[in-house]
Short mmCIF file of C-alpha atoms in Angstrom, two decimals:
data_model
loop_
_atom_site.label_atom_id
_atom_site.label_comp_id
_atom_site.label_asym_id
_atom_site.label_seq_id
_atom_site.Cartn_x
_atom_site.Cartn_y
_atom_site.Cartn_z
CA MET A 29 17.41 -4.51 10.42
CA GLN A 30 20.51 -5.23 12.51
CA SER A 31 23.04 -7.11 10.41
CA ASP A 32 24.82 -10.30 11.34
CA ARG A 33 28.58 -10.04 11.83
CA SER A 34 30.82 -10.72 8.88
CA VAL A 35 33.03 -13.79 9.07
CA GLU A 36 36.65 -13.18 9.94
CA LEU A 37 39.47 -15.29 8.48
CA GLY A 38 41.51 -17.37 10.91
CA PRO A 39 41.57 -20.62 12.83
CA GLN A 40 38.32 -22.42 13.49
CA SER A 41 36.48 -20.87 16.41
CA ALA A 42 34.68 -22.65 19.19
CA ASP A 43 31.40 -21.76 17.38
CA ASP A 44 32.71 -23.49 14.24
CA ARG A 45 33.72 -26.56 16.18
CA GLY A 46 30.34 -26.64 17.95
CA ALA A 47 28.51 -26.27 14.68
CA ALA A 48 30.58 -29.11 13.15
CA GLN A 49 29.83 -31.38 16.02
CA ALA A 50 26.10 -30.58 15.84
CA ALA A 51 26.04 -31.03 12.10
CA SER A 52 27.64 -34.44 12.32
CA ARG A 53 24.52 -35.53 14.09
CA SER A 54 22.03 -33.49 12.06
CA THR A 55 20.23 -33.60 8.72
CA PRO A 56 19.08 -30.89 6.29
CA LEU A 57 15.57 -31.13 7.77
CA GLU A 58 16.90 -30.56 11.25
CA LEU A 59 18.66 -27.44 9.98
CA VAL A 60 15.26 -25.99 9.01
CA SER A 61 13.83 -27.05 12.38
CA ALA A 62 16.62 -25.18 14.10
CA ALA A 63 15.73 -22.02 12.15
CA ILE A 64 12.09 -22.33 13.19
CA ALA A 65 13.25 -22.63 16.77
CA GLY A 66 15.08 -19.32 16.40
CA ALA A 67 18.67 -20.38 15.67
CA ASP A 68 21.04 -17.57 14.67
CA LEU A 69 21.69 -17.25 10.91
CA SER A 70 25.46 -17.37 11.43
CA GLY A 71 25.13 -20.64 13.40
CA LEU A 72 22.90 -22.08 10.65
CA VAL A 73 25.51 -21.33 8.01
CA HIS A 74 28.28 -22.95 10.07
CA ALA A 75 26.12 -25.99 10.72
CA ALA A 76 25.31 -26.31 7.01
CA ALA A 77 28.97 -26.11 6.04
CA ALA A 78 29.84 -28.78 8.62
CA GLY A 79 26.98 -31.02 7.50
CA LEU A 80 27.86 -30.62 3.83
CA GLY A 81 31.58 -31.01 4.45
CA SER A 82 32.46 -28.04 2.18
CA PRO A 83 32.24 -24.25 2.38
CA VAL A 84 28.86 -22.45 2.40
CA ALA A 85 28.08 -18.79 2.01
CA VAL A 86 24.87 -16.84 2.41
CA VAL A 87 24.18 -13.38 0.99
CA ILE A 88 20.95 -11.64 2.19
CA PRO A 89 21.47 -7.94 1.52
CA ALA A 90 18.77 -6.83 3.96
CA LEU A 91 20.73 -8.38 6.80
CA GLY A 92 24.10 -6.77 5.99
CA GLU A 93 27.45 -8.44 5.22
CA PRO A 94 27.66 -11.94 3.62
CA LEU A 95 28.11 -14.87 5.93
CA ALA A 96 30.52 -17.71 5.16
CA ALA A 97 31.70 -20.90 6.91
CA PRO A 98 34.14 -22.25 7.78
CA ARG A 99 36.20 -19.14 8.42
CA GLU A 100 38.55 -19.81 5.53
CA ALA A 101 35.59 -20.15 3.09
CA GLN A 102 36.05 -16.65 1.64
CA SER A 103 39.11 -17.99 -0.18
CA ASP A 104 37.00 -20.78 -1.75
CA ILE A 105 33.82 -18.78 -2.57
CA ASP A 106 33.82 -15.46 -4.39
CA VAL A 107 31.41 -13.63 -2.03
CA ALA A 108 31.66 -10.45 -4.10
CA ALA A 109 30.44 -12.29 -7.21
CA LEU A 110 27.76 -13.97 -5.07
CA SER A 111 26.59 -10.58 -3.85
CA ARG A 112 26.26 -9.38 -7.42
CA ARG A 113 24.31 -12.49 -8.31
CA ALA A 114 21.96 -11.95 -5.37
CA ALA A 115 21.37 -8.37 -6.45
CA ALA A 116 20.61 -9.49 -10.00
CA LEU A 117 18.16 -12.16 -8.91
CA MET A 118 16.37 -9.77 -6.55
CA ALA A 119 15.96 -7.36 -9.46
CA GLY A 120 14.44 -10.16 -11.55
CA GLU A 121 17.52 -10.69 -13.74
CA GLY A 122 18.86 -14.16 -14.53
CA SER A 123 17.92 -17.64 -13.32
CA ALA A 124 16.85 -18.15 -9.73
CA ASN A 125 18.96 -21.31 -9.52
CA SER A 126 22.18 -21.25 -11.47
CA ARG A 127 25.55 -23.00 -11.39
CA SER A 128 29.02 -22.36 -12.61
CA ALA A 129 32.12 -24.53 -12.65
CA SER A 130 33.11 -23.49 -9.12
CA LEU A 131 29.94 -22.27 -7.55
CA ASP A 132 26.54 -23.88 -6.90
CA ALA A 133 23.93 -21.22 -5.94
CA THR A 134 20.36 -21.49 -4.63
CA ALA A 135 17.95 -18.56 -4.30
CA VAL A 136 16.62 -17.70 -0.79
CA ARG A 137 12.92 -17.06 -1.29
CA ILE A 138 10.10 -15.75 0.85
CA GLY A 139 7.03 -16.63 -1.16
CA ARG A 140 8.00 -15.74 -4.69
CA GLN A 141 10.33 -12.97 -3.64
CA VAL A 142 14.06 -13.60 -3.88
CA VAL A 143 15.77 -12.10 -0.85
CA GLY A 144 19.25 -13.58 -1.22
CA VAL A 145 21.43 -16.47 -2.33
CA VAL A 146 23.07 -19.53 -0.77
CA ALA A 147 26.18 -20.98 -2.37
CA GLY A 148 28.49 -23.89 -1.76
CA ALA A 149 31.95 -24.55 -3.21
CA ALA A 150 31.45 -27.77 -5.18
CA ASN A 151 33.98 -30.57 -4.76
CA ASP A 152 36.63 -30.84 -7.51
CA GLY A 153 35.13 -27.88 -9.36
CA ARG A 154 31.98 -29.85 -10.35
CA PRO A 155 28.39 -29.07 -9.38
CA GLY A 156 27.38 -30.97 -6.32
CA GLY A 157 25.23 -34.10 -6.28
CA SER A 158 21.87 -34.78 -4.67
CA ARG A 159 23.30 -34.65 -1.11
CA GLU A 160 24.91 -31.26 -1.71
CA ARG A 161 21.73 -30.01 -3.33
CA ALA A 162 19.63 -31.12 -0.37
CA TRP A 163 21.89 -29.27 2.08
CA LEU A 164 21.90 -26.06 0.00
CA GLU A 165 18.15 -26.10 -0.44
CA ALA A 166 17.69 -26.73 3.29
CA THR A 167 20.13 -23.85 4.04
CA ALA A 168 18.16 -21.55 1.74
CA THR A 169 14.89 -22.49 3.46
CA ALA A 170 16.45 -22.10 6.90
CA ALA A 171 17.80 -18.67 5.88
CA ALA A 172 14.35 -17.57 4.71
CA VAL A 173 12.84 -18.75 8.07
CA ALA A 174 15.56 -16.87 9.94
CA VAL A 175 14.69 -13.67 8.05
CA LEU A 176 11.03 -14.05 8.90
CA VAL A 177 11.75 -14.81 12.57
CA ARG A 178 13.99 -11.76 12.84
CA GLU A 179 11.42 -9.57 11.09
CA ALA A 180 8.70 -10.80 13.43
CA ARG A 181 10.87 -10.23 16.49
CA GLU A 182 12.02 -6.75 15.50
CA VAL A 183 8.80 -5.18 14.12
CA GLY A 184 6.01 -7.55 15.07
CA LEU A 185 2.83 -8.27 13.16
CA GLU A 186 1.35 -4.78 13.54
CA GLY A 187 4.67 -3.18 12.52
CA SER A 188 4.77 -5.38 9.41
CA ARG A 189 1.18 -4.46 8.47
CA ARG A 190 1.89 -0.79 9.02
CA ALA A 191 5.07 -0.92 6.93
CA LEU A 192 3.18 -2.43 3.99
CA LEU A 193 0.38 0.10 4.13
CA GLU A 194 2.65 3.05 4.71
CA GLY A 195 4.64 2.11 1.65
CA LEU A 196 1.51 1.79 -0.49
CA ARG A 197 0.08 5.06 0.81
CA ALA A 198 3.30 6.84 -0.12
CA GLY A 199 3.38 5.59 -3.70
CA PRO A 200 2.94 2.70 -6.16
CA PRO A 201 4.97 -0.42 -5.26
CA ALA A 202 8.45 -0.49 -6.73
CA ASP A 203 8.50 -4.27 -6.56
CA VAL A 204 5.09 -5.95 -7.03
CA ALA A 205 6.43 -9.42 -6.29
CA ALA A 206 7.82 -8.18 -2.95
CA LEU A 207 4.48 -6.51 -2.10
CA ILE A 208 2.57 -9.80 -2.80
CA SER A 209 5.11 -11.75 -0.81
CA HIS A 210 4.82 -9.33 2.10
CA GLY A 211 1.04 -9.66 2.04
CA ARG A 212 1.21 -13.43 2.03
CA ARG A 213 3.52 -13.41 5.03
CA LEU A 214 0.74 -11.47 6.81
CA GLY A 215 -1.86 -13.98 5.64
CA PHE A 216 -3.37 -11.95 2.77
CA ASP A 217 -3.22 -12.73 -0.96
CA LEU A 218 -2.98 -9.45 -2.88
CA SER A 219 -2.10 -11.09 -6.20
CA ASP A 220 -5.69 -10.66 -7.52
CA GLY A 221 -5.93 -7.09 -6.25
CA ALA A 222 -7.91 -5.53 -3.46
CA VAL A 223 -10.35 -2.84 -2.41
CA GLY A 224 -8.91 0.11 -0.56
CA MET A 225 -10.49 1.09 2.82
CA CYS A 226 -10.24 4.14 5.06
CA ALA A 227 -12.19 4.30 8.32
CA ARG A 228 -12.58 6.47 11.42
CA PRO A 229 -14.63 6.37 14.61
CA PRO A 230 -17.61 8.77 14.79
CA ALA A 231 -15.85 10.75 17.53
CA GLY A 232 -12.37 11.78 16.42
CA ASP A 233 -10.74 11.28 19.81
CA VAL A 234 -11.73 7.59 20.05
CA PRO A 235 -8.88 5.15 19.30
CA VAL A 236 -9.46 3.60 15.89
CA GLU A 237 -9.20 -0.18 15.53
CA PRO A 238 -11.16 -3.04 13.90
CA PRO A 239 -13.91 -4.68 15.95
CA ALA A 240 -12.85 -7.42 18.34
CA GLY A 241 -12.20 -10.74 16.55
CA TYR A 242 -12.00 -9.08 13.12
CA VAL A 243 -8.95 -9.85 11.07
CA THR A 244 -7.96 -7.55 8.25
CA LEU A 245 -4.91 -6.02 6.60
CA ALA A 246 -5.37 -2.64 8.24
CA SER A 247 -3.43 -0.22 10.45
CA ASP A 248 -3.73 3.23 11.99
CA LEU A 249 -1.02 5.20 10.18
CA GLY A 250 -0.87 7.91 12.82
CA ASP A 251 -3.68 10.30 11.80
CA GLY A 252 -6.52 8.63 13.68
CA ARG A 253 -7.74 6.80 10.60
CA LEU A 254 -7.65 3.11 9.81
CA TYR A 255 -6.21 2.36 6.41
CA GLY A 256 -6.55 -1.10 4.95
CA LEU A 257 -6.89 -3.42 1.98
CA LEU A 258 -9.60 -6.02 1.53
CA ALA A 259 -8.03 -8.66 -0.73
CA LEU A 260 -10.31 -9.74 -3.56
CA ALA A 261 -8.93 -13.27 -3.38
CA ASP A 262 -9.77 -13.63 0.32
CA VAL A 263 -12.94 -11.81 1.22
CA ASP A 264 -16.23 -10.30 0.11
CA PRO A 265 -15.32 -6.58 0.52
CA GLU A 266 -18.94 -5.51 1.00
CA ALA A 267 -19.48 -8.07 3.79
CA ARG A 268 -16.25 -6.96 5.46
CA ALA A 269 -17.36 -3.34 5.17
CA ASP A 270 -20.63 -4.22 6.90
CA ASP A 271 -18.63 -5.97 9.66
CA LEU A 272 -16.57 -2.84 10.27
CA ARG A 273 -19.66 -0.62 10.28
CA SER A 274 -21.21 -2.89 12.85
CA GLY A 275 -18.22 -2.15 15.04
CA GLY A 276 -19.02 1.55 14.96
CA LEU A 277 -16.62 2.73 12.27
CA GLU A 278 -17.45 5.18 9.50
CA LEU A 279 -15.63 4.00 6.39
CA ALA A 280 -15.21 4.52 2.66
CA LEU A 281 -14.24 1.89 0.11
CA SER A 282 -12.48 2.35 -3.19
CA GLY A 283 -13.48 0.58 -6.35
CA PRO A 284 -11.78 -2.79 -6.84
CA ARG A 285 -8.21 -2.70 -8.21
CA ARG A 286 -7.36 -6.04 -9.81
CA ASP A 287 -3.76 -5.05 -10.60
CA PRO A 288 -1.63 -5.01 -7.43
CA ARG A 289 0.33 -2.12 -8.92
CA ALA A 290 -2.80 0.05 -8.53
CA LEU A 291 -3.28 -0.52 -4.83
CA HIS A 292 -1.71 2.84 -4.02
CA ASP A 293 -4.57 4.47 -5.89
CA ALA A 294 -7.08 2.30 -4.04
CA LEU A 295 -5.88 3.68 -0.70
CA ARG A 296 -5.86 7.26 -1.97
CA GLU A 297 -9.36 6.86 -3.39
CA ALA A 298 -10.77 5.53 -0.09
CA GLU A 299 -8.99 8.26 1.87
CA LEU A 300 -10.43 11.00 -0.38
CA LEU A 301 -13.92 9.54 -0.29
CA LEU A 302 -13.90 9.40 3.51
CA GLU A 303 -12.66 13.00 3.64
CA LEU A 304 -15.58 14.01 1.36
CA GLY A 305 -18.05 12.19 3.61
CA CYS A 306 -18.82 9.60 0.93
CA THR A 307 -19.13 6.77 3.48
CA TRP A 308 -20.20 3.19 2.88
CA PRO A 309 -22.87 2.40 1.81
CA GLY A 310 -24.04 5.19 -0.45
CA PRO A 311 -24.60 6.28 -4.06
CA HIS A 312 -21.23 7.95 -4.63
CA GLN A 313 -20.45 6.79 -8.14
CA THR A 314 -20.00 10.31 -9.59
CA TYR A 315 -17.55 11.23 -6.84
CA ARG A 316 -15.71 7.92 -7.43
CA LEU A 317 -15.41 8.67 -11.14
CA LEU A 318 -14.10 12.21 -10.52
CA VAL A 319 -11.62 10.92 -7.89
CA GLY A 320 -10.42 8.52 -10.56
CA ILE A 321 -9.80 11.46 -12.90
CA LEU A 322 -7.85 13.23 -10.13
CA LEU A 323 -5.64 10.15 -9.61
CA ARG A 324 -5.08 9.69 -13.31
CA ASP A 325 -4.64 13.35 -14.35
CA PRO A 326 -5.20 16.18 -11.78
CA VAL A 327 -4.97 18.81 -14.50
CA GLU A 328 -8.13 17.42 -16.15
CA LEU A 329 -10.09 17.90 -12.94
CA GLU A 330 -8.63 21.41 -12.46
CA GLN A 331 -9.77 22.28 -15.95
CA LEU A 332 -13.32 21.10 -15.15
CA ARG A 333 -13.34 23.42 -12.13
CA ALA A 334 -11.89 26.28 -14.12
CA GLN A 335 -14.56 25.95 -16.84
CA THR A 336 -17.48 25.83 -14.46
CA ILE A 337 -17.00 27.05 -10.87
CA SER A 338 -13.91 29.25 -10.93
CA PRO A 339 -15.64 32.25 -12.60
CA LEU A 340 -18.33 32.18 -9.86
CA GLU A 341 -15.64 32.09 -7.13
CA ALA A 342 -13.84 35.02 -8.71
CA TYR A 343 -17.09 36.98 -9.03
CA ASP A 344 -18.05 36.38 -5.39
CA GLU A 345 -14.61 37.48 -4.24
CA ARG A 346 -14.73 40.71 -6.27
CA HIS A 347 -18.29 41.68 -5.46
CA ASP A 348 -18.78 40.09 -2.03
CA THR A 349 -21.72 38.06 -3.26
CA ASP A 350 -22.90 34.48 -2.61
CA LEU A 351 -23.54 33.06 -6.07
CA LEU A 352 -21.64 29.83 -5.36
CA ALA A 353 -23.28 29.21 -2.00
CA THR A 354 -26.71 29.85 -3.58
CA LEU A 355 -25.98 27.40 -6.37
CA GLU A 356 -24.93 24.71 -3.89
CA LYS A 357 -28.10 25.16 -1.88
CA PHE A 358 -30.18 25.09 -5.04
CA PHE A 359 -28.72 21.74 -6.04
CA SER A 360 -28.99 20.29 -2.53
CA HIS A 361 -32.73 21.19 -2.58
CA HIS A 362 -33.28 19.42 -5.91
CA GLY A 363 -33.64 22.58 -7.95
CA SER A 364 -36.40 24.18 -5.89
CA THR A 365 -36.06 27.95 -5.56
CA THR A 366 -38.72 27.98 -2.83
CA ASP A 367 -36.90 25.43 -0.66
CA THR A 368 -33.57 27.17 -1.35
CA ALA A 369 -35.00 30.55 -0.31
CA GLU A 370 -36.34 29.01 2.92
CA ALA A 371 -33.03 27.34 3.72
CA MET A 372 -31.07 30.59 3.11
CA GLN A 373 -33.78 32.83 4.68
CA LEU A 374 -34.06 34.81 1.44
CA HIS A 375 -36.93 35.94 -0.72
CA ARG A 376 -37.61 33.54 -3.63
CA HIS A 377 -37.01 36.32 -6.14
CA THR A 378 -33.56 36.97 -4.61
CA VAL A 379 -32.66 33.34 -5.22
CA GLY A 380 -33.95 33.64 -8.81
CA TYR A 381 -31.87 36.77 -9.36
CA ARG A 382 -28.74 35.10 -8.08
CA LEU A 383 -29.26 32.01 -10.26
CA ALA A 384 -29.73 34.25 -13.28
CA ARG A 385 -26.40 35.89 -12.39
CA VAL A 386 -24.81 32.41 -12.17
CA HIS A 387 -25.90 31.85 -15.76
CA GLU A 388 -24.59 35.22 -16.88
CA VAL A 389 -21.16 34.81 -15.14
CA SER A 390 -20.48 31.12 -15.95
CA GLY A 391 -22.30 30.77 -19.22
CA LEU A 392 -24.13 27.76 -17.79
CA SER A 393 -27.83 27.77 -16.80
CA PRO A 394 -28.66 25.94 -13.55
CA TYR A 395 -32.18 25.50 -14.95
CA GLU A 396 -31.15 23.60 -18.08
CA SER A 397 -30.04 19.99 -17.98
CA GLU A 398 -26.63 20.43 -19.62
CA GLY A 399 -25.75 23.52 -17.57
CA ARG A 400 -27.02 21.89 -14.38
CA GLU A 401 -24.96 18.79 -14.97
CA ARG A 402 -21.74 20.68 -15.77
CA LEU A 403 -22.16 23.02 -12.74
CA SER A 404 -22.88 20.02 -10.53
CA LEU A 405 -19.72 18.26 -11.78
CA GLY A 406 -17.76 21.49 -11.24
CA LEU A 407 -18.94 21.72 -7.62
CA LYS A 408 -17.91 18.12 -6.99
CA ALA A 409 -14.54 18.71 -8.64
CA GLN A 410 -14.03 21.73 -6.40
CA ARG A 411 -14.77 19.64 -3.28
CA ILE A 412 -12.42 16.84 -4.36
CA LEU A 413 -9.60 19.26 -5.11
CA ALA A 414 -10.06 20.97 -1.75
CA ALA A 415 -10.10 17.62 0.04
CA HIS A 416 -6.97 16.53 -1.80
CA GLU A 417 -5.21 19.73 -0.75
CA ARG A 418 -6.20 19.25 2.90
CA LEU A 419 -4.85 15.67 2.87
CA THR A 420 -1.59 16.53 1.15
CA LYS A 421 -0.87 19.78 3.02
CA PRO A 422 2.31 19.43 5.10
CA GLY A 423 1.70 19.14 8.86
#
């Protein structure tokens, strides 16, 4: 974000005098109203100082340098100490509202997220009374409104949605409170978790967007797919999925994640399921469980592949055979050698010979329940790992 200018020391400027005159006729509530109307943060700080009759400083690190008023206030308020306090509060350290002998500080909050601090130099070195407290709290509220107005003006609603989802797609949230606060500013409560969603139009060249009139926390992140979260506190995810399907989108849903820290995995799961063709609705529980293994410990899924499918891949590569393709067809035709032979245009005995070779090479029989289950899981693991590689490959 573009930062406000830092305050220079020197005689009172015309802006200071104008703020003082305005504040003489204003109240703390009117300060908040001015912020809602789009007043500049620097002007709000000057108006607050004039209304309070003592110096005021605001530190919001996201906006740049501290702001203080009147211009000589930097000699009355230790803005360096105030900046350190703001950083500590934003990191969750210390009390959100604290006082010292010479400084009265109030947290600037957006939802439950602390984004900065407002401080006033108390008269005679004592904490201010109810009037001072009212002005400082109003200044903190006005500063929070100013941050939101600036954010909306600079990035817009779609940009804010996109920023939240891009951050989650990239990795787990570093600050869960900030994530929840961001979601609430967009009108979505993620505190109880969400279901991840990934969608695409049936034709890849069609612009992807939710159906008209549909409101969701979703955005196209630049690859022609719609990524989103269906907040468990706000919606029935299955009903919302049906709404999206009725708009012509193919989509996949993750399992519910009730911990907001796990929403990164929810988006990754939905993305992988869509890449695998496991679209909503459908019986994809085995794929969902294996994707969960991948997200938790990729090595475990790679070991499953190595112990089941990898020997068949290596054999096919060395001998130019089709054991793996035959096994896949066999499973897709519910274990019928006759149907498999017809689908592959082979003699039934040829299919039987190849399946016997599968048993010999892998040590697992596709005719027996345990061998069939392990080989089936290995094939699914192979598809999931291949899909993951496609999605994570640069470019």
